[in-house]
Coordinates of C-alpha atoms in Angstrom, one line a residue:
X26 CA 55.9 90.0 129.0
X27 CA 55.0 89.3 125.4
X28 CA 57.0 90.9 122.5
X29 CA 54.2 93.2 121.5
X30 CA 53.8 94.4 125.0
X31 CA 57.5 95.4 125.1
X32 CA 57.2 97.2 121.7
X33 CA 54.0 99.1 122.4
X34 CA 55.4 101.6 124.9
X35 CA 58.2 102.5 122.5
X36 CA 55.7 103.0 119.6
X37 CA 53.6 105.2 121.9
X38 CA 56.6 107.4 122.7
X39 CA 57.3 107.7 119.0
X40 CA 53.9 109.2 118.3
X41 CA 54.3 112.4 120.4
X42 CA 56.8 114.4 122.3
X43 CA 60.1 116.3 121.5
X44 CA 62.1 115.0 118.6
X45 CA 65.0 114.0 120.9
X46 CA 62.8 111.7 122.9
X47 CA 61.1 110.3 119.8
X48 CA 64.5 109.6 118.2
X49 CA 65.6 107.8 121.4
X50 CA 62.4 105.7 121.3
X51 CA 62.8 105.0 117.6
X52 CA 66.4 103.7 118.2
X53 CA 65.2 101.5 121.0
X54 CA 62.3 100.1 118.9
X55 CA 64.7 99.4 116.0
X56 CA 67.1 97.6 118.3
X57 CA 64.3 95.6 119.9
X58 CA 62.6 94.6 116.6
X59 CA 66.0 93.8 115.2
X60 CA 66.5 91.2 117.9
X61 CA 63.1 89.7 117.2
X62 CA 63.8 89.7 113.5
X63 CA 66.6 87.2 114.1
X64 CA 65.3 85.5 117.3
X65 CA 64.8 82.1 115.6
X66 CA 66.3 82.6 112.2
X67 CA 65.1 85.4 109.9
X68 CA 61.4 86.3 110.3
X69 CA 60.7 88.1 107.0
X70 CA 57.2 89.1 108.0
X71 CA 58.7 91.6 110.4
X72 CA 60.8 93.3 107.7
X73 CA 58.2 95.9 106.6
X74 CA 57.8 97.2 110.2
X75 CA 61.6 97.1 110.7
X76 CA 62.2 99.1 107.5
X77 CA 59.4 101.6 108.4
X78 CA 61.2 102.3 111.7
X79 CA 64.4 103.0 109.9
X80 CA 62.6 105.5 107.6
X81 CA 61.0 107.2 110.6
X82 CA 64.4 107.5 112.2
X83 CA 65.7 109.2 109.1
X84 CA 62.9 111.7 109.2
X85 CA 63.6 112.4 112.9
X86 CA 67.3 112.9 112.2
X87 CA 66.5 115.3 109.4
X88 CA 64.1 117.4 111.5
X89 CA 66.3 117.3 114.6
X90 CA 69.5 118.6 113.0
X91 CA 71.6 115.8 114.5
X92 CA 74.7 116.9 112.6
X93 CA 75.9 115.9 109.1
X94 CA 75.6 112.3 107.9
X95 CA 78.0 110.8 105.5
X96 CA 77.3 111.1 101.7
X97 CA 77.9 107.8 99.8
X98 CA 79.2 107.5 96.3
X99 CA 78.6 103.8 95.4
X100 CA 81.1 102.8 92.7
X101 CA 80.3 99.9 90.4
X102 CA 82.9 98.7 87.9
X103 CA 81.2 96.8 85.0
X104 CA 82.3 95.1 81.8
X105 CA 79.6 93.9 79.4
X106 CA 77.1 93.0 82.1
X107 CA 74.0 95.2 81.5
X108 CA 71.5 92.8 83.0
X109 CA 73.6 92.3 86.1
X110 CA 74.3 96.0 86.4
X111 CA 70.6 96.7 86.3
X112 CA 69.9 94.3 89.1
X113 CA 72.7 95.8 91.1
X114 CA 71.5 99.4 90.7
X115 CA 67.9 98.3 91.3
X116 CA 68.9 96.8 94.6
X117 CA 70.7 100.0 95.6
X118 CA 67.5 101.9 94.7
X119 CA 65.4 99.6 96.8
X120 CA 67.8 99.8 99.7
X121 CA 67.4 103.6 99.7
X122 CA 63.6 103.4 99.2
X123 CA 63.0 100.8 102.0
X124 CA 65.4 102.2 104.6
X125 CA 65.4 105.9 103.5
X126 CA 69.1 106.6 104.4
X127 CA 69.8 110.4 104.1
X128 CA 66.3 111.3 102.9
X129 CA 64.9 112.4 99.6
X130 CA 64.5 116.0 98.3
X131 CA 61.4 115.2 96.2
X132 CA 63.5 114.3 93.1
X133 CA 66.5 112.3 94.3
X134 CA 68.0 110.6 97.3
X135 CA 70.0 113.3 98.9
X136 CA 73.0 111.5 100.3
X137 CA 73.4 108.5 98.0
X138 CA 74.6 108.4 94.4
X139 CA 76.2 105.8 92.1
X140 CA 79.1 105.9 89.7
X141 CA 79.2 103.2 87.0
X142 CA 82.8 102.7 85.8
X143 CA 82.3 101.1 82.4
X144 CA 85.0 98.9 81.0
X145 CA 82.8 97.2 78.4
X146 CA 84.1 96.2 75.0
X147 CA 80.7 95.8 73.2
X148 CA 79.0 98.9 71.8
X149 CA 75.6 97.5 72.7
X150 CA 76.7 97.0 76.3
X151 CA 78.0 100.5 76.6
X152 CA 74.7 101.9 75.1
X153 CA 72.6 99.7 77.5
X154 CA 74.7 100.8 80.5
X155 CA 74.3 104.5 79.6
X156 CA 70.5 104.0 79.3
X157 CA 70.4 102.2 82.6
X158 CA 72.3 105.0 84.4
X159 CA 70.0 107.6 82.9
X160 CA 66.9 105.6 83.9
X161 CA 67.9 105.3 87.5
X162 CA 68.8 109.0 87.6
X163 CA 65.2 109.8 86.4
X164 CA 63.9 107.4 89.1
X165 CA 65.7 109.3 91.9
X166 CA 69.1 107.7 92.2
X167 CA 71.8 110.0 90.7
X168 CA 73.9 107.7 88.6
X169 CA 77.0 108.8 86.6
X170 CA 78.0 106.8 83.6
X171 CA 81.8 107.0 83.7
X172 CA 82.4 105.6 80.3
X173 CA 85.6 105.2 78.2
X174 CA 85.4 108.7 76.8
X175 CA 85.2 110.3 80.3
X176 CA 87.9 108.0 81.6
X177 CA 90.2 109.2 78.8
X178 CA 89.3 112.8 79.6
X179 CA 90.3 112.1 83.2
X180 CA 93.6 110.7 82.1
X181 CA 94.2 113.6 79.8
X182 CA 94.3 115.8 82.9
X183 CA 97.7 114.2 83.5
X184 CA 100.8 115.1 81.5
X185 CA 102.6 112.5 79.4
X186 CA 105.3 112.3 82.1
X187 CA 102.7 111.7 84.8
X188 CA 100.9 109.0 82.8
X189 CA 104.3 107.3 82.2
X190 CA 105.1 107.5 85.9
X191 CA 101.7 106.0 86.9
X192 CA 101.8 103.2 84.3
X193 CA 102.1 100.5 87.0
X194 CA 98.9 101.8 88.5
X195 CA 96.6 102.9 85.7
X196 CA 98.1 100.9 82.9
X197 CA 98.9 101.9 79.3
X198 CA 96.1 101.4 76.7
X199 CA 95.8 102.8 73.2
X200 CA 92.6 104.9 72.7
X201 CA 91.2 102.5 70.2
X202 CA 91.5 99.5 72.6
X203 CA 90.5 101.3 75.8
X204 CA 88.3 98.5 77.2
X205 CA 88.6 95.3 79.2
X206 CA 91.5 96.9 81.0
X207 CA 90.7 94.8 84.1
X208 CA 88.8 95.6 87.3
X209 CA 91.9 96.7 89.2
X210 CA 93.0 99.2 86.6
X211 CA 89.4 100.4 86.2
X212 CA 89.2 101.0 90.0
X213 CA 92.5 103.0 90.0
X214 CA 91.4 105.2 87.1
X215 CA 88.1 105.8 88.9
X216 CA 90.1 106.9 92.0
X217 CA 91.3 109.9 90.0
X218 CA 87.7 110.9 89.2
X219 CA 86.6 110.3 92.9
X220 CA 89.4 112.5 94.2
X221 CA 87.7 115.5 92.5
X222 CA 84.1 114.4 93.4
X223 CA 85.1 114.2 97.1
X224 CA 85.9 117.9 97.1
X225 CA 82.2 118.6 96.2
X226 CA 80.6 116.3 98.7
X227 CA 79.8 116.5 102.4
X228 CA 81.7 113.8 104.5
X229 CA 82.0 111.5 101.5
X230 CA 82.4 107.7 101.8
X231 CA 83.4 105.8 98.7
X232 CA 81.7 102.4 98.6
X233 CA 82.9 99.9 96.0
X234 CA 80.8 97.0 95.0
X235 CA 80.7 94.6 92.0
X236 CA 78.0 94.5 89.3
X237 CA 77.1 90.9 90.1
X238 CA 76.1 91.8 93.7
X239 CA 73.0 93.2 95.3
X240 CA 72.1 94.7 98.7
X241 CA 70.1 91.6 99.7
X242 CA 71.1 88.8 102.0
X243 CA 70.4 85.1 102.1
X244 CA 69.4 83.5 105.4
X245 CA 69.6 79.8 106.2
X246 CA 66.2 78.0 106.0
X247 CA 64.8 80.4 103.3
X248 CA 65.9 78.5 100.2
X249 CA 66.6 80.6 97.2
X250 CA 64.8 83.7 98.7
X251 CA 66.8 86.8 99.5
X252 CA 65.8 89.8 101.6
X253 CA 66.5 93.5 102.3
X254 CA 67.3 92.9 106.0
X255 CA 70.4 95.1 106.5
X256 CA 70.5 98.9 106.3
X257 CA 74.0 98.9 104.9
X258 CA 74.4 102.7 104.5
X259 CA 73.2 103.5 108.0
X260 CA 75.6 100.9 109.5
X261 CA 78.5 102.2 107.5
X262 CA 77.7 105.8 108.5
X263 CA 77.7 104.8 112.2
X264 CA 80.9 102.7 111.9
X265 CA 82.8 105.5 110.1
X266 CA 81.5 108.1 112.6
X267 CA 82.8 106.1 115.6
X268 CA 86.5 105.6 116.1
X269 CA 89.0 106.3 113.4
X270 CA 88.4 103.5 110.8
X271 CA 89.7 104.6 107.4
X272 CA 89.0 101.5 105.3
X273 CA 86.2 99.0 106.0
X274 CA 85.5 95.8 104.1
X275 CA 82.5 93.5 104.2
X276 CA 82.1 90.0 102.7
X277 CA 79.6 88.2 100.5
X278 CA 76.8 85.7 100.9
X279 CA 75.5 83.5 98.1
X280 CA 78.0 82.4 95.5
X281 CA 81.6 82.2 96.6
X282 CA 84.0 85.1 96.0
X283 CA 86.7 82.7 94.6
X284 CA 87.6 81.2 91.3
X285 CA 86.4 77.7 90.1
X286 CA 90.1 77.1 89.7
X287 CA 90.2 76.4 93.5
X288 CA 86.8 74.8 94.0
X289 CA 86.7 71.7 91.8
X290 CA 87.9 69.2 94.4
X291 CA 85.2 69.9 97.0
X292 CA 82.5 70.2 94.4
X293 CA 83.3 66.8 93.1
X294 CA 83.0 65.4 96.6
X295 CA 79.6 67.0 97.0
X296 CA 78.4 65.8 93.7
X297 CA 79.5 62.2 94.6
X298 CA 77.5 62.4 97.8
X299 CA 74.5 63.6 96.0
X300 CA 74.6 60.7 93.5
X301 CA 75.2 58.2 96.3
X302 CA 72.0 59.5 98.1
X303 CA 69.7 59.9 95.1
X304 CA 70.7 56.5 93.6
X305 CA 68.8 54.8 96.4
X306 CA 65.7 56.9 96.0
X307 CA 62.5 56.1 94.1
X308 CA 62.7 58.6 91.1
X309 CA 58.9 59.1 91.4
X310 CA 59.0 59.9 95.1
X311 CA 58.9 63.5 96.4
X312 CA 62.2 65.3 96.5
X313 CA 64.1 64.9 99.8
X314 CA 66.8 67.5 99.3
X315 CA 65.1 70.4 100.9
X316 CA 66.2 69.9 104.5
X317 CA 68.2 72.7 106.0
X318 CA 72.0 72.2 105.5
X319 CA 75.1 73.8 106.8
X320 CA 76.2 77.0 105.0
X321 CA 79.7 77.4 103.5
X322 CA 81.2 79.5 106.2
X323 CA 84.9 80.1 106.7
X324 CA 86.0 79.5 103.1
X325 CA 84.5 76.0 103.0
X326 CA 84.2 76.4 99.2
X327 CA 88.0 76.7 98.8
X328 CA 90.0 73.5 98.1
X329 CA 93.0 75.0 100.0
X330 CA 91.2 76.9 102.8
X331 CA 94.0 75.9 105.2
X332 CA 96.4 78.2 103.3
X333 CA 94.3 81.1 104.6
X334 CA 94.1 80.0 108.2
X335 CA 90.7 78.2 107.9
X336 CA 90.0 74.6 108.9
X337 CA 89.4 72.4 105.9
X338 CA 85.9 71.0 105.7
X339 CA 86.0 67.4 107.0
X340 CA 82.9 66.1 105.1
X341 CA 81.1 66.7 101.8
X342 CA 78.2 69.1 101.8
X343 CA 74.6 67.9 101.0
X344 CA 72.9 69.4 98.0
X345 CA 70.0 71.8 98.8
X346 CA 67.5 71.7 96.0
X347 CA 66.3 75.1 94.9
X348 CA 63.1 74.1 93.1
X349 CA 60.0 75.6 94.7
X350 CA 57.2 73.8 93.0
X351 CA 56.2 70.2 94.0
X352 CA 58.5 67.8 92.2
X353 CA 60.0 64.3 92.4
X354 CA 63.5 62.9 92.7
X355 CA 63.9 62.7 89.0
X356 CA 63.2 66.4 88.6
X357 CA 65.7 67.1 91.4
X358 CA 68.4 65.3 89.5
X359 CA 67.6 67.1 86.3
X360 CA 67.8 70.4 88.1
X361 CA 71.2 69.5 89.7
X362 CA 72.5 68.5 86.3
X363 CA 71.3 71.8 84.8
X364 CA 73.2 73.7 87.4
X365 CA 76.5 72.0 86.8
X366 CA 77.6 74.3 84.0
X367 CA 77.3 77.3 86.3
X368 CA 80.3 76.0 88.3
X369 CA 82.6 77.3 85.6
X370 CA 81.4 80.8 86.1
X371 CA 82.1 80.6 89.8
X372 CA 78.8 79.4 91.2
X373 CA 78.9 76.5 93.7
X374 CA 75.6 74.6 93.7
X375 CA 76.4 72.9 97.0
X376 CA 78.2 75.5 99.1
X377 CA 76.2 78.6 99.5
X378 CA 77.1 81.2 102.2
X379 CA 74.4 82.6 104.5
X380 CA 74.2 85.7 106.7
X381 CA 74.3 85.4 110.4
X382 CA 73.9 88.5 112.6
X383 CA 76.6 89.2 115.2
X384 CA 75.6 87.6 118.5
X385 CA 74.2 90.0 121.1
X386 CA 74.3 93.0 118.6
X387 CA 71.6 95.6 119.3
X388 CA 72.6 98.5 117.1
X389 CA 74.2 96.7 114.2
X390 CA 77.6 95.0 113.5
X391 CA 80.8 96.0 115.2
X392 CA 84.2 96.1 113.6
X393 CA 87.2 93.8 113.9
X394 CA 90.7 93.9 112.5
X395 CA 90.9 92.9 108.8
X396 CA 93.6 91.5 106.6
X397 CA 91.7 91.1 103.3
X398 CA 89.8 93.6 101.1
X399 CA 86.8 92.1 99.4
X400 CA 87.1 94.3 96.3
X401 CA 83.3 93.8 95.6
X402 CA 82.4 95.2 99.1
X403 CA 84.7 97.8 100.6
X404 CA 84.3 101.4 101.7
X405 CA 86.9 104.1 102.4
X406 CA 87.3 107.7 103.4
X407 CA 88.8 110.0 100.8
X408 CA 92.3 110.0 102.5
X409 CA 92.4 106.2 101.8
X410 CA 92.5 106.8 98.1
X411 CA 96.2 106.6 98.5
X412 CA 95.8 102.8 98.7
X413 CA 95.4 102.1 95.0
X414 CA 94.9 98.5 93.8
X415 CA 98.5 97.2 93.7
X416 CA 100.2 95.5 90.7
X417 CA 97.1 96.1 88.5
X418 CA 98.7 95.7 85.1
X419 CA 99.8 92.1 85.9
X420 CA 96.1 91.1 85.7
X421 CA 96.4 88.6 88.5
X422 CA 93.6 87.4 90.8
X423 CA 93.8 87.9 94.6
X424 CA 94.1 91.7 94.2
X425 CA 91.9 92.2 97.3
X426 CA 93.9 90.0 99.7
X427 CA 97.1 91.6 98.4
X428 CA 95.7 95.1 98.9
X429 CA 94.5 94.1 102.4
X430 CA 97.9 93.0 103.5
X431 CA 99.4 96.3 102.3
X432 CA 96.7 98.4 103.9
X433 CA 97.1 96.5 107.2
X434 CA 100.9 97.1 107.0
X435 CA 100.2 100.8 106.5
X436 CA 97.4 101.7 108.9
X437 CA 97.0 98.7 111.2
X438 CA 93.7 98.6 113.1
X439 CA 92.3 101.6 111.1
X440 CA 91.6 98.9 108.5
X441 CA 88.6 96.9 109.7
X442 CA 85.9 94.4 108.6
X443 CA 82.2 94.4 109.5
X444 CA 79.5 91.8 109.1
X445 CA 77.8 93.7 106.2
X446 CA 77.7 91.2 103.3
X447 CA 76.2 91.7 99.9
X448 CA 74.5 88.9 97.9
X449 CA 76.8 87.5 95.3
X450 CA 75.2 86.1 92.1
X451 CA 77.7 85.0 89.5
X452 CA 75.1 84.0 86.9
X453 CA 71.9 85.3 85.3
X454 CA 68.9 83.1 85.7
X455 CA 68.0 83.0 82.0
X456 CA 71.3 81.4 80.9
X457 CA 72.8 80.0 84.0
X458 CA 76.0 81.7 83.0
X459 CA 77.7 85.1 83.7
X460 CA 77.1 87.7 81.0
X461 CA 80.9 88.3 80.8
X462 CA 83.8 86.8 82.8
X463 CA 87.4 87.5 81.7
X464 CA 89.8 84.5 81.6
X465 CA 87.0 82.0 80.8
X466 CA 86.4 81.1 77.2
X467 CA 83.4 79.1 75.8
X468 CA 83.3 77.4 72.5
X469 CA 80.4 75.1 71.8
X470 CA 80.3 72.6 74.7
X471 CA 83.9 73.4 75.8
X472 CA 84.7 75.7 78.7
X473 CA 88.4 76.7 79.1
X474 CA 89.6 78.1 82.4
X475 CA 93.3 78.1 81.6
X476 CA 93.5 81.9 81.6
X477 CA 91.8 82.3 84.9
X478 CA 93.7 79.3 86.4
X479 CA 97.0 80.9 85.5
X480 CA 96.0 84.3 87.0
X481 CA 94.8 82.5 90.1
X482 CA 98.0 80.6 90.6
X483 CA 100.3 83.5 90.2
X484 CA 97.9 85.7 92.2
X485 CA 98.4 83.2 95.0
X486 CA 102.2 83.5 94.5
X487 CA 102.0 87.2 94.7
X488 CA 99.7 87.1 97.8
X489 CA 101.8 84.8 99.9
X490 CA 105.0 86.5 98.9
X491 CA 103.6 89.8 100.0
X492 CA 102.5 88.3 103.3
X493 CA 106.0 87.1 104.0
X494 CA 107.6 90.4 102.9
X495 CA 105.2 92.5 105.0
X496 CA 106.2 90.4 108.1
X497 CA 109.7 91.7 107.4
X498 CA 108.6 95.3 107.3
X499 CA 107.8 95.8 103.6
X500 CA 106.9 98.2 102.0
X501 CA 108.4 100.6 104.6
X502 CA 111.6 98.6 104.6
X503 CA 112.5 97.4 101.1
X504 CA 114.3 94.0 101.0
X505 CA 117.2 93.4 98.6
X506 CA 116.1 92.3 95.2
X507 CA 117.8 88.9 95.7
X508 CA 115.8 88.4 98.9
X509 CA 112.6 89.2 97.0
X510 CA 113.5 86.7 94.3
X511 CA 114.3 84.0 96.8
X512 CA 111.0 84.6 98.6
X513 CA 109.1 84.4 95.3
X514 CA 110.8 81.2 94.2
X515 CA 110.2 79.5 97.5
X516 CA 106.6 80.6 97.6
X517 CA 106.0 79.5 93.9
X518 CA 107.6 76.0 94.5
X519 CA 105.4 75.4 97.6
X520 CA 102.3 76.5 95.8
X521 CA 103.0 74.5 92.7
X522 CA 103.4 71.4 94.8
X523 CA 100.1 72.1 96.4
X524 CA 98.4 72.6 93.1
X525 CA 99.8 69.4 91.7
X526 CA 98.7 67.4 94.7
X527 CA 95.2 68.9 94.3
X528 CA 95.3 67.9 90.6
X529 CA 95.9 64.3 91.6
X530 CA 93.0 64.4 94.1
X531 CA 90.7 65.8 91.5
X532 CA 91.6 63.0 89.0
X533 CA 90.7 60.4 91.6
X534 CA 87.4 62.1 92.4
X535 CA 86.6 62.6 88.7
X536 CA 87.0 58.8 88.1
X537 CA 84.8 58.1 91.1
X538 CA 82.0 60.3 89.8
X539 CA 82.2 58.7 86.3
X540 CA 81.9 55.2 88.0
X541 CA 78.8 56.3 89.9
X542 CA 77.2 57.7 86.7
X543 CA 77.9 54.5 84.7
X544 CA 76.5 52.2 87.4
X545 CA 74.1 49.9 85.6
X546 CA 72.1 49.5 88.8
X547 CA 71.4 53.2 89.1
X548 CA 67.8 54.2 88.1
X549 CA 69.0 57.0 85.8
X550 CA 70.6 54.3 83.5
X551 CA 67.2 52.5 83.1
X552 CA 63.9 53.4 81.7
X553 CA 63.5 56.4 84.0
X554 CA 66.5 58.2 82.6
X555 CA 65.8 62.0 82.7
X556 CA 66.1 63.7 79.4
X557 CA 69.4 65.4 79.0
X558 CA 70.7 64.7 82.5
X559 CA 73.4 62.3 81.5
X560 CA 74.5 64.6 78.7
X561 CA 74.8 67.5 81.2
X562 CA 76.9 65.4 83.6
X563 CA 79.1 64.2 80.7
X564 CA 79.7 67.7 79.5
X565 CA 80.6 68.8 83.1
X566 CA 83.0 65.9 83.6
X567 CA 84.6 66.5 80.2
X568 CA 85.2 70.1 81.1
X569 CA 86.6 69.2 84.5
X570 CA 89.0 66.8 82.8
X571 CA 89.9 69.5 80.2
X572 CA 90.7 72.0 82.9
X573 CA 92.1 69.8 85.7
X574 CA 93.2 66.6 84.0
X575 CA 96.7 65.5 82.9
X576 CA 96.6 67.6 79.7
X577 CA 95.1 70.7 81.2
X578 CA 96.5 73.9 79.7
X579 CA 96.5 75.7 83.0
X580 CA 98.8 73.2 84.6
X581 CA 101.0 73.2 81.6
X582 CA 101.3 77.0 81.9
X583 CA 102.3 77.1 85.5
X584 CA 104.7 74.2 85.0
X585 CA 106.5 75.8 82.0
X586 CA 109.9 77.1 83.2
X587 CA 110.0 79.9 80.6
X588 CA 106.5 81.1 81.4
X589 CA 107.2 80.8 85.1
X590 CA 110.4 82.8 84.8
X591 CA 108.6 85.6 83.0
X592 CA 105.8 85.8 85.5
X593 CA 108.2 85.8 88.5
X594 CA 110.3 88.5 86.9
X595 CA 107.1 90.6 86.4
X596 CA 106.1 90.1 90.0
X597 CA 109.6 90.9 91.3
X598 CA 109.7 94.1 89.2
X599 CA 106.3 95.2 90.5
X600 CA 107.2 94.5 94.1
X601 CA 110.5 96.4 93.9
X602 CA 108.7 99.3 92.2
X603 CA 105.7 99.5 94.6
X604 CA 107.2 102.0 97.2
X605 CA 108.1 104.4 94.4
X606 CA 104.7 104.0 92.9
X607 CA 103.1 104.9 96.2
X608 CA 105.1 108.1 96.4
X609 CA 104.2 109.1 92.9
X610 CA 100.6 108.3 93.5
X611 CA 100.4 110.3 96.7
X612 CA 102.0 113.3 95.0
X613 CA 99.4 113.1 92.2
X614 CA 96.5 113.0 94.6
X615 CA 97.8 116.2 96.3
X616 CA 97.7 118.1 93.0

């Protein structure tokens, strides 16, 4: 029987009959069309019909009184990224419009709202963010601008003693410098606001995303195109309604969720492969870099993926050209060179992640046990607000993996993950750079990653120390301080050795790439040299050397005994104080 013949009876049942039978037919039609949607890779021509069925289901649920649905508060921390914030909110609006979760009362979506937690330092960014929030509210998506003034008002609800007791959670910031506090502190302050909002909402779910993400997905074989192919809110409502999940995390597709500090080695491998291939091409011939390639699954973008239990990629990845118009190999090389600079903002031109539906799934993704929170894509019930972002004032990276280990230690399988990714886009198209990224400093042609590199290294130290301590019963059982110190020192030594080994490998790969570029037989060194391409490569290689070479400031920082001692002391102090911080926080949430 053909696919249309199978769908036709379901659509006929949808057109008449009791609401209960129509809803059953609608669910069956969605499941069937969802299977066809991914039968041979994504079939985007089926998306309008698929989305329409979801909207029809929402109408049937509303008329049939099938019990309360969850209300979603989508929380978006942002700092000086108005363009990316607009794209993020626009995608949430489109998700609601296309799939219709929770319905619409004629003015606003009834069960979806957004809260923008603004940590911007520029007055023009704050003004732009405020206008963006007001605009989306007018369009039908209620959006609260939780700016610095409102944040300070929230903190003023606490006594001076309470603020002092919570300093390791919400930080200490003077009123005239109440910005760029960091995403972790920003989330924790927002938790205080959410605690009160939850009391006013019906079955609230708090859904945290990042401002450089959208509710689209990328599918292999569709190039740079992205699609609204997942009804995130419906799936989350279903997953939280079944079982006893308290915290649920998704992942991302598109750009990697990790720092360039841990991607340089494999990107240099991929760049070398690209130059080796294109060097043997006729620069005037049609581009040959559009064949489908493997996606960067299982942390293939991470130079030390094995640390996280993933198998290290055994071979370089082939570049996938993203140009859509007809072009030759020379233009492909120019485009690759133009994308090199985006690496320092966290984009990875050769290792893009794609969405793959769960095999055999009919009614959406299931859940599995989790160990890492993706802080740009996680949802929780109000009772999980007790799990604040740990060690926030230290400003380290890896906050999500650390939080995940502590949540797993606290609630076990009630912490779950689901295949509900968001599209991660580190940069804006106009500049090829992020609007704002802490820890990365640009001056003329120089990009300095030393701040982010240091935060990444000691974030790794924190993570793997916590992993070892939770295996011993932490935080329920507090080890002796000497045991914590010994664990920290051992973890730091092991990681510093790994980082140093990787530095040596990067140096060798860097030299190999320079040799390829300088090859006098390569066509780009002859008359056909593309304008600006060699300069773009030279800038990239100089910045790689600046950040990963023998004189790199980041490596000097992590190798300096005094700095290392101070950082380890901070981490030890935070670890020993964490159980007490948890008790103080829970007491505060109860008030």
